[in-house]
Amino acid sequence: MTGIQKYVYQIVGLNYAICVIFKLLWKCVGHPIQYLRRLNKKPPCTRPECLLDESFGSHEFIQLKDVKWHCVSKGNNDKPLMLFLHGFPDFWFAWRHQIKEFSRRYRTVAIDLKGFGDSDKPTEITAYLTSKIREDISNLVRALNYKSCILVAHDFGGTVAYHVATKFPELVDKLIILNSPHPAAFLEAVKTRKSQKAKSWYMVLFQVHYLPDILLRVFDYEFLRCMCGGRLGSAVTDDEIQAYRYMYSKHGFSKQLNLYKAALSYRKFCDTVSTEIDIPSLIIWGAGDSFLDTELAEMNRKYLPKMKIKILDEAGHWPHIDKADEVNTAIQDFLDENY
């Protein structure tokens, strides 16, 4: 990216940031007492009970070269591996409903992506290139003593999964993607669909240094509540909200944004993923997504010839949380099919 392009991204990102700030301030004016209480309310100092729930499995750290990965695993080692990759701005806890459902038949492993949760957080933006993260995922599967896995991914975790399936097809038995377009399909949509270009505003905001992290800290979790279009507080309990508040107060927000900075700054978003992925694939899509057009689900077919689609009309960007039972049923039906 040239110096002029970076400058343009910074200016546009600042404009978006100003809009977000005014939106939050306007909500504060409408409910001043409520927001003053939230500003005075400190995040939990200790891990909420839901993050310590042993029914999710055991917490482990796996050292891979220069990065230590945190994961939560459950199930016997002799069962097939089901590996979960969360999206932004989540961590392993996003898969809590799927861990409990599938750990009876699989060894479920939900990881914290690099920069998220309790995994290492390198400072270099280049460490977050998908071309590097896919190598990490390949090494992680082998470190778990498996040759392949069922790969389940959401949002930016889906972007990583597409890269893994393209570069290491032998590593993926079946591919399950939730509300995440193939990178090439996404770029096509941004170029040809005004609606998708408008919905992708946050990616430019995330190019601004420090400001997104400051916004999160000043407005506490309300910034994420606003960004997620009201998802939090509906399908998520108060205790689960505290889990997110705890994690972000502990680790901050800035390192996670390096995923988006790497994607835009180094032009590697579509690196080696323009070819077909000849792997049985399931696309689960919440039609109420505030960030992605539903049409993107079908646009994936160009790159996933063995793809099936499940559209959930009453789910948003996080279908595995909004409609966990329906998502779990769709996944199990797909896994039961023979190819």
Short mmCIF file of C-alpha atoms in Angstrom, two decimals:
data_model
loop_
_atom_site.label_atom_id
_atom_site.label_comp_id
_atom_site.label_asym_id
_atom_site.label_seq_id
_atom_site.Cartn_x
_atom_site.Cartn_y
_atom_site.Cartn_z
CA MET A 1 0.00 0.00 0.00
CA THR A 2 1.32 3.44 -0.94
CA GLY A 3 1.70 6.31 1.47
CA ILE A 4 -1.22 8.12 -0.19
CA GLN A 5 -3.49 5.07 0.21
CA LYS A 6 -2.63 4.79 3.90
CA TYR A 7 -3.36 8.51 4.35
CA VAL A 8 -6.74 8.14 2.63
CA TYR A 9 -7.64 5.14 4.82
CA GLN A 10 -6.72 7.12 7.94
CA ILE A 11 -8.86 10.14 6.90
CA VAL A 12 -11.87 8.02 5.94
CA GLY A 13 -11.46 5.96 9.09
CA LEU A 14 -11.45 9.11 11.23
CA ASN A 15 -14.69 10.24 9.59
CA TYR A 16 -16.30 6.91 10.45
CA ALA A 17 -14.94 7.18 13.99
CA ILE A 18 -16.54 10.61 14.41
CA CYS A 19 -19.88 9.16 13.30
CA VAL A 20 -19.60 6.33 15.82
CA ILE A 21 -18.67 8.75 18.62
CA PHE A 22 -21.64 11.01 17.88
CA LYS A 23 -23.97 8.00 17.78
CA LEU A 24 -22.76 6.85 21.18
CA LEU A 25 -22.92 10.38 22.62
CA TRP A 26 -26.47 10.79 21.31
CA LYS A 27 -27.50 7.60 23.10
CA CYS A 28 -25.82 8.93 26.25
CA VAL A 29 -27.83 12.17 26.05
CA GLY A 30 -31.04 10.18 25.77
CA HIS A 31 -30.25 8.01 28.80
CA PRO A 32 -27.66 9.94 30.89
CA ILE A 33 -28.15 8.13 34.22
CA GLN A 34 -28.00 4.71 32.61
CA TYR A 35 -24.75 5.54 30.80
CA LEU A 36 -23.14 7.21 33.79
CA ARG A 37 -23.72 3.99 35.71
CA ARG A 38 -22.11 2.01 32.91
CA LEU A 39 -19.10 4.32 32.81
CA ASN A 40 -18.63 3.92 36.57
CA LYS A 41 -19.07 0.18 36.42
CA LYS A 42 -15.68 -1.48 36.34
CA PRO A 43 -15.13 -4.71 34.40
CA PRO A 44 -14.75 -7.86 36.50
CA CYS A 45 -11.29 -8.31 38.04
CA THR A 46 -11.52 -12.09 38.03
CA ARG A 47 -12.68 -14.49 35.35
CA PRO A 48 -16.46 -14.87 35.35
CA GLU A 49 -17.76 -18.28 36.31
CA CYS A 50 -18.88 -19.08 32.77
CA LEU A 51 -15.25 -18.97 31.59
CA LEU A 52 -14.28 -21.44 34.30
CA ASP A 53 -17.08 -23.89 33.53
CA GLU A 54 -15.42 -27.31 33.25
CA SER A 55 -18.21 -28.58 31.01
CA PHE A 56 -16.55 -26.70 28.16
CA GLY A 57 -13.39 -28.80 28.53
CA SER A 58 -9.82 -28.17 29.58
CA HIS A 59 -7.70 -25.10 28.87
CA GLU A 60 -4.38 -25.73 27.17
CA PHE A 61 -1.50 -23.76 25.69
CA ILE A 62 0.31 -25.03 22.60
CA GLN A 63 3.67 -23.50 21.69
CA LEU A 64 4.26 -23.21 17.94
CA LYS A 65 7.59 -21.68 16.98
CA ASP A 66 7.33 -18.09 18.24
CA VAL A 67 3.61 -18.03 19.10
CA LYS A 68 1.74 -19.65 21.99
CA TRP A 69 -1.87 -20.58 21.24
CA HIS A 70 -4.59 -20.96 23.84
CA CYS A 71 -7.33 -23.50 23.22
CA VAL A 72 -10.17 -25.24 25.02
CA SER A 73 -10.49 -28.93 24.20
CA LYS A 74 -13.03 -31.57 25.12
CA GLY A 75 -13.54 -35.19 24.08
CA ASN A 76 -11.37 -38.26 23.73
CA ASN A 77 -8.24 -38.17 21.60
CA ASP A 78 -9.39 -41.20 19.61
CA LYS A 79 -12.35 -39.25 18.19
CA PRO A 80 -12.19 -37.16 14.99
CA LEU A 81 -10.95 -33.62 15.50
CA MET A 82 -13.40 -30.73 15.14
CA LEU A 83 -11.46 -27.47 15.14
CA PHE A 84 -13.23 -24.14 15.72
CA LEU A 85 -11.94 -20.76 14.49
CA HIS A 86 -13.81 -17.75 15.89
CA GLY A 87 -14.23 -14.38 14.23
CA PHE A 88 -13.91 -10.76 15.27
CA PRO A 89 -14.30 -9.60 18.04
CA ASP A 90 -14.72 -12.98 19.75
CA PHE A 91 -12.56 -15.61 21.41
CA TRP A 92 -12.99 -19.35 22.05
CA PHE A 93 -16.12 -18.69 24.13
CA ALA A 94 -18.09 -17.90 20.96
CA TRP A 95 -18.34 -21.67 20.34
CA ARG A 96 -19.73 -22.58 23.77
CA HIS A 97 -23.00 -23.99 22.36
CA GLN A 98 -21.19 -26.11 19.78
CA ILE A 99 -18.56 -27.45 22.19
CA LYS A 100 -21.18 -28.99 24.45
CA GLU A 101 -23.13 -30.40 21.51
CA PHE A 102 -20.35 -32.04 19.50
CA SER A 103 -17.82 -33.11 22.15
CA ARG A 104 -19.76 -36.36 22.59
CA ARG A 105 -18.87 -37.49 19.07
CA TYR A 106 -15.73 -35.49 18.33
CA ARG A 107 -12.71 -34.06 20.02
CA THR A 108 -13.64 -30.41 19.97
CA VAL A 109 -10.89 -27.81 20.10
CA ALA A 110 -11.81 -24.12 20.12
CA ILE A 111 -8.78 -21.87 19.83
CA ASP A 112 -8.11 -18.21 20.48
CA LEU A 113 -6.78 -16.81 17.24
CA LYS A 114 -3.48 -14.98 17.31
CA GLY A 115 -4.08 -11.59 18.95
CA PHE A 116 -7.27 -12.73 20.69
CA GLY A 117 -8.14 -14.08 24.12
CA ASP A 118 -5.24 -15.73 25.92
CA SER A 119 -3.17 -16.53 22.81
CA ASP A 120 -0.01 -14.56 22.11
CA LYS A 121 -0.36 -11.11 20.59
CA PRO A 122 2.58 -10.21 18.35
CA THR A 123 3.08 -6.51 17.75
CA GLU A 124 4.08 -6.82 14.08
CA ILE A 125 1.19 -6.46 11.63
CA THR A 126 2.87 -8.93 9.28
CA ALA A 127 2.37 -11.66 11.91
CA TYR A 128 -1.38 -11.44 11.18
CA LEU A 129 -1.22 -12.14 7.46
CA THR A 130 -3.56 -15.02 6.61
CA SER A 131 -0.68 -16.67 4.77
CA LYS A 132 1.09 -16.96 8.13
CA ILE A 133 -1.93 -17.85 10.21
CA ARG A 134 -2.83 -20.73 7.89
CA GLU A 135 0.63 -22.16 8.47
CA ASP A 136 0.02 -21.87 12.20
CA ILE A 137 -3.29 -23.73 11.90
CA SER A 138 -1.61 -26.50 9.90
CA ASN A 139 1.07 -26.86 12.56
CA LEU A 140 -1.55 -26.72 15.31
CA VAL A 141 -3.49 -29.66 13.87
CA ARG A 142 -0.30 -31.71 13.77
CA ALA A 143 0.64 -30.62 17.29
CA LEU A 144 -2.70 -32.06 18.40
CA ASN A 145 -1.57 -35.38 16.85
CA TYR A 146 -4.07 -35.33 14.00
CA LYS A 147 -3.61 -35.53 10.24
CA SER A 148 -6.88 -33.79 9.40
CA CYS A 149 -9.95 -32.18 10.95
CA ILE A 150 -13.47 -30.94 10.46
CA LEU A 151 -12.87 -27.20 10.24
CA VAL A 152 -15.62 -24.92 11.57
CA ALA A 153 -15.16 -21.17 11.28
CA HIS A 154 -16.99 -17.85 11.57
CA ASP A 155 -16.34 -14.34 10.25
CA PHE A 156 -12.59 -13.67 9.91
CA GLY A 157 -11.97 -17.19 11.18
CA GLY A 158 -13.72 -18.21 7.97
CA THR A 159 -11.20 -16.21 5.95
CA VAL A 160 -8.43 -18.18 7.64
CA ALA A 161 -10.31 -21.43 7.02
CA TYR A 162 -10.59 -20.71 3.28
CA HIS A 163 -6.84 -20.18 3.17
CA VAL A 164 -6.17 -23.39 5.09
CA ALA A 165 -8.48 -25.43 2.84
CA THR A 166 -6.83 -24.01 -0.28
CA LYS A 167 -3.22 -24.43 0.82
CA PHE A 168 -3.64 -27.66 2.81
CA PRO A 169 -6.68 -29.51 1.35
CA GLU A 170 -5.49 -32.78 2.88
CA LEU A 171 -5.88 -31.18 6.29
CA VAL A 172 -9.64 -30.53 5.97
CA ASP A 173 -12.13 -33.42 5.81
CA LYS A 174 -15.16 -31.12 5.75
CA LEU A 175 -15.44 -27.35 5.80
CA ILE A 176 -18.20 -25.56 7.74
CA ILE A 177 -18.40 -21.78 7.42
CA LEU A 178 -20.74 -19.39 9.22
CA ASN A 179 -21.36 -15.91 7.82
CA SER A 180 -18.02 -15.58 6.13
CA PRO A 181 -17.64 -15.13 2.36
CA HIS A 182 -14.82 -16.57 0.33
CA PRO A 183 -12.21 -13.76 0.13
CA ALA A 184 -12.44 -13.52 -3.65
CA ALA A 185 -16.25 -13.44 -3.49
CA PHE A 186 -16.07 -10.71 -0.86
CA LEU A 187 -13.80 -8.49 -2.96
CA GLU A 188 -16.07 -9.04 -5.94
CA ALA A 189 -19.05 -7.98 -3.85
CA VAL A 190 -17.30 -4.86 -2.56
CA LYS A 191 -16.50 -3.84 -6.13
CA THR A 192 -19.92 -4.58 -7.63
CA ARG A 193 -22.45 -4.16 -4.78
CA LYS A 194 -22.98 -0.73 -3.23
CA SER A 195 -24.80 -2.29 -0.30
CA GLN A 196 -21.80 -4.44 0.61
CA LYS A 197 -19.39 -1.56 0.21
CA ALA A 198 -21.49 0.47 2.65
CA LYS A 199 -21.62 -2.40 5.16
CA SER A 200 -17.83 -2.74 5.13
CA TRP A 201 -17.26 0.70 6.68
CA TYR A 202 -15.80 -0.72 9.89
CA MET A 203 -12.81 -2.20 8.06
CA VAL A 204 -11.69 1.31 7.19
CA LEU A 205 -12.35 2.53 10.74
CA PHE A 206 -10.08 -0.24 12.00
CA GLN A 207 -7.17 1.21 10.00
CA VAL A 208 -7.01 4.18 12.39
CA HIS A 209 -4.33 3.66 15.02
CA TYR A 210 -5.36 3.51 18.70
CA LEU A 211 -8.79 5.13 18.29
CA PRO A 212 -10.95 1.94 18.15
CA ASP A 213 -9.27 0.67 21.31
CA ILE A 214 -9.81 4.02 23.04
CA LEU A 215 -13.48 4.03 22.05
CA LEU A 216 -13.96 0.59 23.52
CA ARG A 217 -12.36 1.56 26.83
CA VAL A 218 -14.18 4.89 27.16
CA PHE A 219 -17.61 3.55 26.30
CA ASP A 220 -16.99 0.18 27.91
CA TYR A 221 -18.86 -2.64 26.22
CA GLU A 222 -21.49 -0.34 24.72
CA PHE A 223 -19.19 0.21 21.73
CA LEU A 224 -19.39 -3.50 20.90
CA ARG A 225 -23.12 -3.54 21.61
CA CYS A 226 -23.58 -0.74 19.06
CA MET A 227 -21.23 -2.29 16.50
CA CYS A 228 -22.89 -5.70 16.73
CA GLY A 229 -26.30 -4.30 15.92
CA GLY A 230 -27.87 -5.25 19.21
CA ARG A 231 -26.80 -8.90 19.16
CA LEU A 232 -25.34 -8.60 22.63
CA GLY A 233 -27.92 -8.53 25.36
CA SER A 234 -30.46 -10.55 23.39
CA ALA A 235 -29.08 -14.02 22.76
CA VAL A 236 -26.28 -13.36 25.25
CA THR A 237 -26.79 -13.45 29.03
CA ASP A 238 -25.47 -10.85 31.48
CA ASP A 239 -22.87 -13.33 32.73
CA GLU A 240 -21.66 -13.90 29.17
CA ILE A 241 -21.44 -10.15 28.59
CA GLN A 242 -19.24 -9.93 31.67
CA ALA A 243 -17.00 -12.58 30.11
CA TYR A 244 -16.43 -10.34 27.10
CA ARG A 245 -15.91 -7.27 29.29
CA TYR A 246 -13.35 -9.15 31.34
CA MET A 247 -11.46 -10.41 28.30
CA TYR A 248 -11.27 -7.01 26.61
CA SER A 249 -10.40 -5.11 29.76
CA LYS A 250 -7.56 -7.58 30.26
CA HIS A 251 -6.18 -7.73 26.73
CA GLY A 252 -7.45 -4.64 24.95
CA PHE A 253 -8.58 -4.41 21.40
CA SER A 254 -5.72 -3.14 19.27
CA LYS A 255 -3.91 -6.40 18.44
CA GLN A 256 -7.10 -7.94 17.06
CA LEU A 257 -7.42 -5.10 14.57
CA ASN A 258 -4.11 -6.15 13.04
CA LEU A 259 -6.05 -8.81 11.13
CA TYR A 260 -7.81 -6.07 9.17
CA LYS A 261 -4.74 -3.91 8.88
CA ALA A 262 -2.80 -6.84 7.44
CA ALA A 263 -5.63 -7.66 5.02
CA LEU A 264 -5.81 -4.13 3.59
CA SER A 265 -2.20 -3.06 3.94
CA TYR A 266 -0.40 -6.00 2.40
CA ARG A 267 -2.80 -6.96 -0.40
CA LYS A 268 -2.75 -10.59 0.71
CA PHE A 269 -6.49 -10.94 1.26
CA CYS A 270 -6.93 -13.13 -1.83
CA ASP A 271 -3.49 -14.70 -1.83
CA THR A 272 -3.72 -18.20 -3.35
CA VAL A 273 -7.45 -18.58 -2.67
CA SER A 274 -8.88 -17.79 -6.10
CA THR A 275 -8.94 -21.47 -7.05
CA GLU A 276 -11.75 -23.90 -6.26
CA ILE A 277 -11.82 -25.69 -2.92
CA ASP A 278 -12.80 -29.26 -3.76
CA ILE A 279 -13.91 -30.17 -0.23
CA PRO A 280 -17.46 -30.92 1.00
CA SER A 281 -18.57 -27.59 2.44
CA LEU A 282 -21.51 -26.20 4.36
CA ILE A 283 -22.30 -22.49 4.43
CA ILE A 284 -24.58 -21.41 7.27
CA TRP A 285 -25.79 -17.84 6.89
CA GLY A 286 -27.78 -15.60 9.21
CA ALA A 287 -29.91 -13.48 6.88
CA GLY A 288 -30.08 -10.63 9.40
CA ASP A 289 -26.35 -9.91 9.09
CA SER A 290 -25.62 -6.18 9.45
CA PHE A 291 -22.18 -6.53 7.86
CA LEU A 292 -22.59 -8.96 4.96
CA ASP A 293 -25.18 -9.23 2.20
CA THR A 294 -27.03 -12.54 2.19
CA GLU A 295 -26.27 -12.87 -1.53
CA LEU A 296 -22.63 -13.47 -0.63
CA ALA A 297 -23.57 -16.97 0.54
CA GLU A 298 -24.52 -17.99 -3.00
CA MET A 299 -21.53 -16.15 -4.48
CA ASN A 300 -19.33 -18.64 -2.62
CA ARG A 301 -20.47 -21.41 -4.97
CA LYS A 302 -18.02 -20.22 -7.62
CA TYR A 303 -15.19 -21.31 -5.32
CA LEU A 304 -16.89 -24.16 -3.44
CA PRO A 305 -18.33 -26.60 -6.01
CA LYS A 306 -19.31 -29.09 -3.27
CA MET A 307 -21.12 -26.48 -1.22
CA LYS A 308 -24.47 -26.66 0.56
CA ILE A 309 -26.20 -23.59 1.96
CA LYS A 310 -28.38 -23.19 5.04
CA ILE A 311 -30.01 -19.75 5.38
CA LEU A 312 -31.38 -18.82 8.80
CA ASP A 313 -33.84 -15.97 8.40
CA GLU A 314 -34.07 -15.12 12.09
CA ALA A 315 -30.32 -15.12 12.78
CA GLY A 316 -27.80 -12.32 12.42
CA HIS A 317 -24.05 -12.25 11.95
CA TRP A 318 -23.60 -14.73 14.82
CA PRO A 319 -25.99 -17.60 13.89
CA HIS A 320 -24.15 -20.07 16.15
CA ILE A 321 -25.21 -17.87 19.09
CA ASP A 322 -28.52 -16.47 17.83
CA LYS A 323 -29.89 -19.86 16.73
CA ALA A 324 -27.53 -22.38 18.29
CA ASP A 325 -29.90 -25.36 18.11
CA GLU A 326 -30.68 -24.83 14.43
CA VAL A 327 -27.01 -24.40 13.62
CA ASN A 328 -26.05 -27.54 15.53
CA THR A 329 -28.71 -29.55 13.72
CA ALA A 330 -27.56 -28.28 10.33
CA ILE A 331 -23.95 -29.15 11.13
CA GLN A 332 -24.80 -32.66 12.31
CA ASP A 333 -26.99 -33.35 9.27
CA PHE A 334 -24.13 -32.25 7.02
CA LEU A 335 -21.61 -34.40 8.87
CA ASP A 336 -23.88 -37.44 8.60
CA GLU A 337 -23.95 -37.21 4.81
CA ASN A 338 -21.57 -39.34 2.77
CA TYR A 339 -19.54 -37.89 -0.09
#
